[in-house]
Amino acid sequence: MRSLFNAILFTLVIIIIVTVIFSFPLRVSGAESAETSPAVSEATEECLGCHEEVTPQIVADWKTSRHSRISFAGALKKDALSRRVSAEKVADNLSGVVVGCAECHTLFPDSHKDTFAHGGYKVHVVVSPADCAICHPVEQRQYSQNKMAHAYGNLVNNSLYRSLMNSINHVHFMEKGKVKQVPAPGNTDEDSCLACHGTKVEVKEFKQVETDIGEMTFPILSGWPNQGVGRINPDGTMGACTTCHPRHGFSIEVARKPYTCSQCHSGPDVPSYKVYGLSKHGNIYSALHHHWNFEAVPWTVGKDFTAPTCAACHISLLTTPSGDVVANRSHRMNDRLPWRLFGLVYSHPEPKSADTSIIKNKAGLPLPTELTGQPASEFLIDKKEEEQRLASLKSVCRACHTTRWVNGHFVRLKNTLKETDKSTLTATQLLLQAWEKGVASGPEQKDGIFNELIERYWVRHWLFYANSIRFASAMMGVDYGVFHNGRWQLTRNIEQMKELLKKHSK
Amino acid sequence: MRSLFNAILFTLVIIIIVTVIFSFPLRVSGAESAETSPAVSEATEECLGCHEEVTPQIVADWKTSRHSRISFAGALKKDALSRRVSAEKVADNLSGVVVGCAECHTLFPDSHKDTFAHGGYKVHVVVSPADCAICHPVEQRQYSQNKMAHAYGNLVNNSLYRSLMNSINHVHFMEKGKVKQVPAPGNTDEDSCLACHGTKVEVKEFKQVETDIGEMTFPILSGWPNQGVGRINPDGTMGACTTCHPRHGFSIEVARKPYTCSQCHSGPDVPSYKVYGLSKHGNIYSALHHHWNFEAVPWTVGKDFTAPTCAACHISLLTTPSGDVVANRSHRMNDRLPWRLFGLVYSHPEPKSADTSIIKNKAGLPLPTELTGQPASEFLIDKKEEEQRLASLKSVCRACHTTRWVNGHFVRLKNTLKETDKSTLTATQLLLQAWEKGVASGPEQKDGIFNELIERYWVRHWLFYANSIRFASAMMGVDYGVFHNGRWQLTRNIEQMKELLKKHSK
Amino acid sequence: MRSLFNAILFTLVIIIIVTVIFSFPLRVSGAESAETSPAVSEATEECLGCHEEVTPQIVADWKTSRHSRISFAGALKKDALSRRVSAEKVADNLSGVVVGCAECHTLFPDSHKDTFAHGGYKVHVVVSPADCAICHPVEQRQYSQNKMAHAYGNLVNNSLYRSLMNSINHVHFMEKGKVKQVPAPGNTDEDSCLACHGTKVEVKEFKQVETDIGEMTFPILSGWPNQGVGRINPDGTMGACTTCHPRHGFSIEVARKPYTCSQCHSGPDVPSYKVYGLSKHGNIYSALHHHWNFEAVPWTVGKDFTAPTCAACHISLLTTPSGDVVANRSHRMNDRLPWRLFGLVYSHPEPKSADTSIIKNKAGLPLPTELTGQPASEFLIDKKEEEQRLASLKSVCRACHTTRWVNGHFVRLKNTLKETDKSTLTATQLLLQAWEKGVASGPEQKDGIFNELIERYWVRHWLFYANSIRFASAMMGVDYGVFHNGRWQLTRNIEQMKELLKKHSK
């Protein structure tokens, strides 16, 4: 009898253990919510009252988020490595409640120009990094020092880049048998380059609108909607945390998976996502990621995942199974990047300042290198910083690879940078010949340098081909850099430039 | 003693609840099968007898299907929103049995020209929409009013489109030092355009064949195999339900996932799938869809999924978590589409009739717009219908986004339509110049308008580039419309057309 | 009382069954490990001692592997169809222990030139097929007869292919206003073609290195890192099993999923992965593979999966649900391939020998066909072998499709081969005209045949376009062969070659 009971109990224990193991991904959240079950603030309750009807999916999505289950006070209880907030303290009224609608959308009402009276509250539409910084100040500060936060200004405040943007977006029309062109309307830029770089979101007016529940006043925004990384928000801050942590689930799983980065990093100008997909890292990710844990903080190499995603190499806090830190979390993503592979024209050391619109080369152009390739060194990190960043990056590689393996890899990458820069110099020299011979109009004729056909061939040489080869080499997705969009196209492009020159020089 | 029992029982109950929750995706089907367990018909039992040996995977696949577990009578028991059949009643012999081999492959033997005597039954190879309509008449009727059902005729019965098809598929050969061309053999069209548009499936002959189990007679079909959306079946019906609901699993999960649509909608001519993949919708889908429920009917926004797939916006019955209908199911997919983004040459309001081969513009060409862009309005939906469809589409957007957000989005899309149409007009005017100047032979020389190099450049202007930009704008996968295949290519293409013109005009 | 016990026991049994069913993917390994729990060898224990600290992810990854849980003796206990090893016997010291670090990295120390003294053992860096063959001799032998094992020599020992490689990788530079070119440095080839084809890995030196645990000596390898399919290893063997079974998880799931193949088979030269993704097979895989079992041996069609991956058609041992063999496992992958779709210039029967560098056509060129398309038959398989291989392939198709369906498919593929070869002949004839007319320098001028612009157009005709059309046809991912990179491009390319010829002939 006794032994039968024991047998039953033993079986039960086994079953419970098995069940708990299999329910792992759900367990974390379930347990936490049971443990803390913090209150929803009165203000957020009011928001939810209407919005569960009006925008049901926003509410449902938020309910899947960690924000809906945990308070700042609860988040603070974790040990330092596991903590997801970087503030030490928040205001008392925020500390004990879950992070709901009101906790973000009513912060700093005076600094947000899109603040409007809504249901008795001062609500703003566009939650900005300044709002997020209440709980995540370190991430906000790091990100503000990241080129991505400056992506709007880095594009539109650089006369050359703006002219490249215009050459892509302008509209052709025919007048008296001649093709002319006008700059695109603002909406076009917003629907093109600024979709990724970020728009300038401004309040055009406050407008009374008839809704199902009566007349209401809303701010009408220009540059909206937008989730660009360098969006200029109505409170003047730069960037959008929701680019990578899309609202209102704010899922770390989303941010850690490569699809998030693909939104802006898969075109021929910056094909990181496509290269990753063809690399051994990407192959293993695709085949096995359903076995991995994308929620754990810190993220343990080998235990939580067995091949890196974009976030693993460039952002996340990584530890070994025995708890040693492999790399610190950084939202200043070039902390682990010594070189810029896809800057204008030539590869070069990373810029010192996240605001790259301040750069001027010796020829007076707003470029990080001369047109012949020499770096504009005073604006770029020095050798020592370069080596330190390379060391940080290599320490991530070495969690899985031997030192010789890693060194061999970087020898090749450096060779690739050198050879693609050499090829780009040749293309540039061909362009100079074209301008000299009058095959195209260049700076001397006060004409743009990105608009005519041979100029376009020159642009794609570095913006698409040299670029893609470098990414393919850097991330070992080598096939991409051969026939997809790489060495084949690079060497062919020289032949096409020669052909155009030859034809017109006859 | 008592309390020990109670403890055990309590633990058991907990375990059972946990187990049931974790087994959710399998539970639905399991429970249903237990609940109804309808019989397999005698005829289907006979089919299975041999085919479990001869085509084991077909049988195994069918066993994974809802068809194998539920009868029409069982399907009727669901409430209206959850019902997956739209017929009110079917013949008695079909009502109480599962939907097996015989239930579909022996329907209407006289109307199917591919009916043949097989194992004592009159069996047909190609199950057609008319067969499916026994249980799903509303879906069949809607689909028949969908342009996709007419995709075969819309291509081959339009002289211009057929000429475009020929210019793509024809075969070049060399004769006396000159390149000539002949139309491709029929097999080539079937292996090219008609793979998606659908072939005409006809019985060539009935042939005696030696098999492992003796001599048997089978119909030999032309145009077979094919799963094109507008396939002409041996019973004269148009379309193939199996294009999106592939046999013999007929899984709603497959139809709702975006891969299904990718089969025909990812090329540069209609890159919806690629654009979706780069959009925030696609990013969230890729990162999180393993948490979602793709089997639920109705499909609840926020509960079953948190970002839309193709089906969510264009086809599925959607409800809010509180049970309100967001959008009705429609297999006439342009019910929620006001404009055609990838019709020939210019964007325009959706055609009134699913049969677009009836359209003639004022110049007498079978096109929905003039060559200068004005819509052939009498064949296209009017402003009122346009607005109604836009409202339907917006109501889907608004399940997750605010009204201002949605409006801002469509302002941009309309700008994009206008600007890309303007650019296409410029390309068209350059082509007219080419014809005038004799750089290429056009309609006046009774030559095709799609075959020569500058004509090809013109075609790709609207068929690839303007097109892709519009999709990128419509689905917020904006990066695709810049460098992948978009604005960069569009403006460059004008330069290339100018270059060709200039060269030959010298 | 009795009945209460019975009820409890019954419930327990149900729960256990349910739990076991839901835990299926993990069950196999769990059960096996419990069943056998073989020892870890003393030598491997020593390796792990340090490497759990030094390369934690390598150890963690290995722990996920079957190698870490099972011994050769345990693997032998399976019945013939389920067995994953093909040796009958291994040395006594290997038989009873798990396959750990030392079991592979210390085998045959004398034949591995990269063997070095390390922690009291003779360790080599690069585990080669000869090492794997201890347990998997049949797979190693088959693979050595696979063209992939010879991929290094097949490229660099063929003067024509090497010249194509040079034309892609060489570096342009400007000298006295003229564009010149030099061959790329060796690192470039390794970072380009040889990344897939395999490098020649050689020991450059043994070097003393300062490490965290004192001074150590390591071999410094050239051509490293590399996972190319035809890598020449320091022991002289060809190939790398880890290309498809990446270390140190050696997961059959990874090898069976299509991402593995994508690493080298997705560019325009061999777009199998992209075509697969757009095919119905690929669509179903993408939508449903989370329901499938990628670990089972043998792999049962319909039970373990319902649509094939690359491995299913080309490599894996497949059975029907009733246990009949559909296809035998073969690592000589062309056992099921009658024709080569992407050989140089024209399609043709598979070569007899895996070493294709021995092939010479009648014109003396190292090509499997004449430049006019006739096969170099003495080096290619004969009609009988062709038909036998086609029959093997068709038997895989027929596990899911009827004979008429399969036949119809192959009629189309044969048509496609014929028509694309015809188009390629036309392109070749245009190239011959270009050489005759002096538009480009060819063999008569002792110039390369792959470097000038019109030659590049000729190369892309067969290497990208004809090629892609054939793959699209072969794998029913037809859309890829129309607008992505197919018939549209093929016919346009003839127009572009004509244009170049016309311009220079004026």
Coordinates of N, CA, C and O in Angstrom, one line a residue, chain A residues 80-145:
Chain A
A80 N 21.9 42.1 -11.0 CA 22.4 43.1 -12.0 C 22.4 42.5 -13.4 O 22.0 43.2 -14.4
L81 N 22.9 41.3 -13.6 CA 23.0 40.8 -15.0 C 21.7 40.5 -15.6 O 21.5 40.5 -16.8
S82 N 20.7 40.2 -14.8 CA 19.4 39.8 -15.3 C 18.4 40.9 -15.4 O 17.3 40.8 -16.0
R83 N 18.8 42.1 -15.0 CA 17.9 43.2 -14.9 C 17.7 43.8 -16.3 O 18.6 43.9 -17.1
R84 N 16.5 44.2 -16.5 CA 16.1 44.8 -17.8 C 15.8 46.3 -17.8 O 15.5 46.9 -18.8
V85 N 16.0 46.9 -16.6 CA 15.9 48.3 -16.5 C 17.2 48.8 -16.0 O 18.0 48.1 -15.4
S86 N 17.5 50.1 -16.4 CA 18.9 50.6 -16.0 C 18.7 51.8 -15.1 O 19.7 52.3 -14.6
A87 N 17.5 52.2 -14.8 CA 17.3 53.3 -13.8 C 17.5 52.7 -12.4 O 17.2 51.5 -12.2
E88 N 17.8 53.5 -11.5 CA 17.9 53.1 -10.1 C 16.6 53.3 -9.4 O 16.3 52.6 -8.4
K89 N 15.9 54.3 -9.8 CA 14.7 54.7 -9.1 C 13.8 55.5 -10.1 O 14.3 56.1 -11.1
V90 N 12.5 55.3 -9.9 CA 11.6 56.1 -10.7 C 10.6 56.8 -9.8 O 10.6 56.5 -8.6
A91 N 9.8 57.7 -10.3 CA 8.8 58.4 -9.4 C 7.9 57.4 -8.7 O 7.6 56.4 -9.3
D92 N 7.5 57.7 -7.5 CA 6.7 56.8 -6.7 C 5.4 56.3 -7.5 O 5.0 55.2 -7.4
N93 N 4.8 57.2 -8.2 CA 3.5 56.8 -8.8 C 3.7 55.9 -10.0 O 2.8 55.2 -10.5
L94 N 5.0 55.8 -10.5 CA 5.3 54.8 -11.5 C 5.8 53.5 -11.0 O 5.7 52.5 -11.7
S95 N 6.4 53.5 -9.9 CA 7.2 52.4 -9.4 C 6.4 51.1 -9.2 O 6.9 50.0 -9.5
G96 N 5.2 51.3 -8.7 CA 4.5 50.1 -8.2 C 3.5 49.5 -9.2 O 2.8 48.5 -8.9
V97 N 3.3 50.2 -10.3 CA 2.3 49.8 -11.3 C 2.9 49.2 -12.6 O 4.1 49.5 -12.9
V98 N 2.1 48.5 -13.3 CA 2.6 48.0 -14.6 C 2.8 49.2 -15.5 O 2.2 50.2 -15.3
V99 N 3.6 49.0 -16.6 CA 3.8 50.0 -17.5 C 2.7 50.0 -18.6 O 2.8 49.3 -19.6
G100 N 1.7 50.8 -18.3 CA 0.5 50.8 -19.2 C 0.5 52.0 -20.1 O 1.4 52.7 -20.2
C101 N -0.7 52.2 -20.7 CA -0.8 53.3 -21.7 C -0.4 54.6 -21.1 O 0.4 55.3 -21.6
A102 N -1.0 54.9 -19.9 CA -0.8 56.3 -19.3 C 0.6 56.5 -18.9 O 1.1 57.6 -18.9
E103 N 1.3 55.4 -18.4 CA 2.6 55.5 -17.9 C 3.6 56.1 -18.9 O 4.6 56.8 -18.6
C104 N 3.3 55.8 -20.2 CA 4.2 56.4 -21.3 C 3.6 57.6 -22.0 O 4.3 58.6 -22.2
H105 N 2.3 57.5 -22.3 CA 1.7 58.5 -23.2 C 1.3 59.8 -22.4 O 0.8 60.7 -23.1
T106 N 1.5 59.8 -21.1 CA 1.2 61.1 -20.4 C 2.5 61.7 -19.7 O 2.4 62.6 -19.0
L107 N 3.6 61.1 -20.0 CA 4.9 61.6 -19.4 C 5.2 63.0 -20.0 O 5.1 63.2 -21.2
F108 N 5.8 63.9 -19.2 CA 6.3 65.1 -19.7 C 5.4 65.8 -20.7 O 5.8 66.2 -21.8
P109 N 4.2 66.1 -20.3 CA 3.2 66.6 -21.3 C 3.7 67.9 -21.9 O 3.3 68.2 -23.1
D110 N 4.5 68.7 -21.2 CA 4.8 70.0 -21.8 C 5.9 69.9 -22.8 O 5.9 70.8 -23.8
S111 N 6.7 69.0 -22.8 CA 7.8 68.9 -23.8 C 7.3 68.3 -25.1 O 7.9 68.4 -26.1
H112 N 6.2 67.5 -25.0 CA 5.7 66.9 -26.3 C 4.7 67.8 -27.0 O 3.6 68.1 -26.4
K113 N 5.1 68.3 -28.1 CA 4.2 69.3 -28.8 C 2.9 68.6 -29.3 O 2.0 69.3 -29.7
D114 N 2.9 67.3 -29.3 CA 1.7 66.6 -29.8 C 0.8 66.3 -28.6 O -0.1 65.4 -28.7
T115 N 1.0 66.9 -27.5 CA 0.1 66.6 -26.3 C -1.2 67.2 -26.6 O -1.3 68.4 -27.1
F116 N -2.3 66.5 -26.2 CA -3.6 67.0 -26.4 C -4.5 66.5 -25.3 O -4.2 65.5 -24.6
A117 N -5.6 67.2 -25.0 CA -6.5 66.8 -23.9 C -7.4 65.6 -24.4 O -8.0 65.7 -25.5
H118 N -7.4 64.5 -23.7 CA -8.0 63.3 -24.1 C -8.5 62.5 -22.9 O -7.7 62.1 -22.1
G119 N -9.9 62.5 -22.8 CA -10.4 61.8 -21.6 C -10.0 62.3 -20.3 O -9.8 61.5 -19.4
G120 N -9.7 63.6 -20.2 CA -9.3 64.1 -18.9 C -7.8 64.0 -18.7 O -7.3 64.4 -17.6
Y121 N -7.1 63.5 -19.6 CA -5.6 63.4 -19.5 C -4.9 64.3 -20.5 O -5.5 64.5 -21.6
K122 N -3.6 64.6 -20.3 CA -2.8 65.2 -21.3 C -2.0 64.1 -21.9 O -1.1 63.6 -21.3
V123 N -2.4 63.8 -23.1 CA -1.9 62.6 -23.8 C -1.0 63.0 -25.0 O -1.4 64.0 -25.7
H124 N 0.1 62.3 -25.2 CA 0.8 62.6 -26.5 C 0.8 61.3 -27.3 O 0.8 60.2 -26.8
V125 N 0.9 61.5 -28.6 CA 0.8 60.4 -29.6 C 2.1 59.6 -29.6 O 2.2 58.4 -29.5
V126 N 3.2 60.4 -29.8 CA 4.5 59.8 -30.2 C 5.3 59.7 -28.9 O 5.9 60.6 -28.4
V127 N 5.4 58.4 -28.4 CA 6.3 58.2 -27.2 C 7.7 58.2 -27.7 O 8.0 57.6 -28.8
S128 N 8.5 59.0 -27.0 CA 9.9 59.2 -27.5 C 10.9 58.5 -26.6 O 10.6 58.1 -25.5
P129 N 12.2 58.5 -27.1 CA 13.2 57.9 -26.2 C 13.3 58.6 -24.9 O 13.7 57.9 -23.9
A130 N 13.0 59.9 -24.8 CA 13.0 60.5 -23.5 C 12.0 59.9 -22.5 O 12.2 59.8 -21.3
D131 N 10.9 59.5 -23.0 CA 9.9 58.8 -22.2 C 10.4 57.4 -21.7 O 10.4 57.0 -20.6
C132 N 11.0 56.6 -22.7 CA 11.5 55.3 -22.4 C 12.6 55.4 -21.3 O 12.9 54.5 -20.6
A133 N 13.4 56.6 -21.4 CA 14.6 56.7 -20.5 C 14.2 56.8 -19.1 O 15.1 56.6 -18.2
I134 N 13.0 57.0 -18.7 CA 12.6 56.9 -17.3 C 13.1 55.6 -16.7 O 13.6 55.6 -15.6
C135 N 12.8 54.5 -17.4 CA 13.3 53.2 -16.8 C 14.6 52.7 -17.5 O 15.3 51.9 -16.9
H136 N 14.8 53.2 -18.7 CA 16.0 52.6 -19.5 C 17.0 53.7 -19.9 O 17.3 53.9 -21.0
P137 N 17.5 54.5 -18.9 CA 18.3 55.7 -19.2 C 19.6 55.3 -19.9 O 20.1 56.0 -20.8
V138 N 20.2 54.2 -19.5 CA 21.5 53.8 -20.1 C 21.3 53.5 -21.6 O 22.1 53.9 -22.4
E139 N 20.3 52.7 -21.9 CA 20.0 52.4 -23.3 C 19.8 53.6 -24.1 O 20.2 53.7 -25.2
Q140 N 19.0 54.5 -23.5 CA 18.7 55.7 -24.3 C 19.9 56.6 -24.5 O 20.1 57.0 -25.6
R141 N 20.8 56.7 -23.5 CA 22.0 57.5 -23.7 C 22.9 56.8 -24.7 O 23.4 57.5 -25.6
Q142 N 23.1 55.5 -24.6 CA 23.9 54.8 -25.6 C 23.4 55.0 -27.0 O 24.1 55.3 -27.9
Y143 N 22.1 54.8 -27.1 CA 21.5 54.9 -28.5 C 21.6 56.3 -29.0 O 21.8 56.5 -30.2
S144 N 21.6 57.3 -28.2 CA 21.7 58.7 -28.7 C 23.1 59.0 -29.2 O 23.3 59.9 -29.9
Q145 N 24.1 58.1 -28.8 CA 25.4 58.3 -29.3 C 25.7 57.3 -30.4 O 26.9 57.1 -30.8

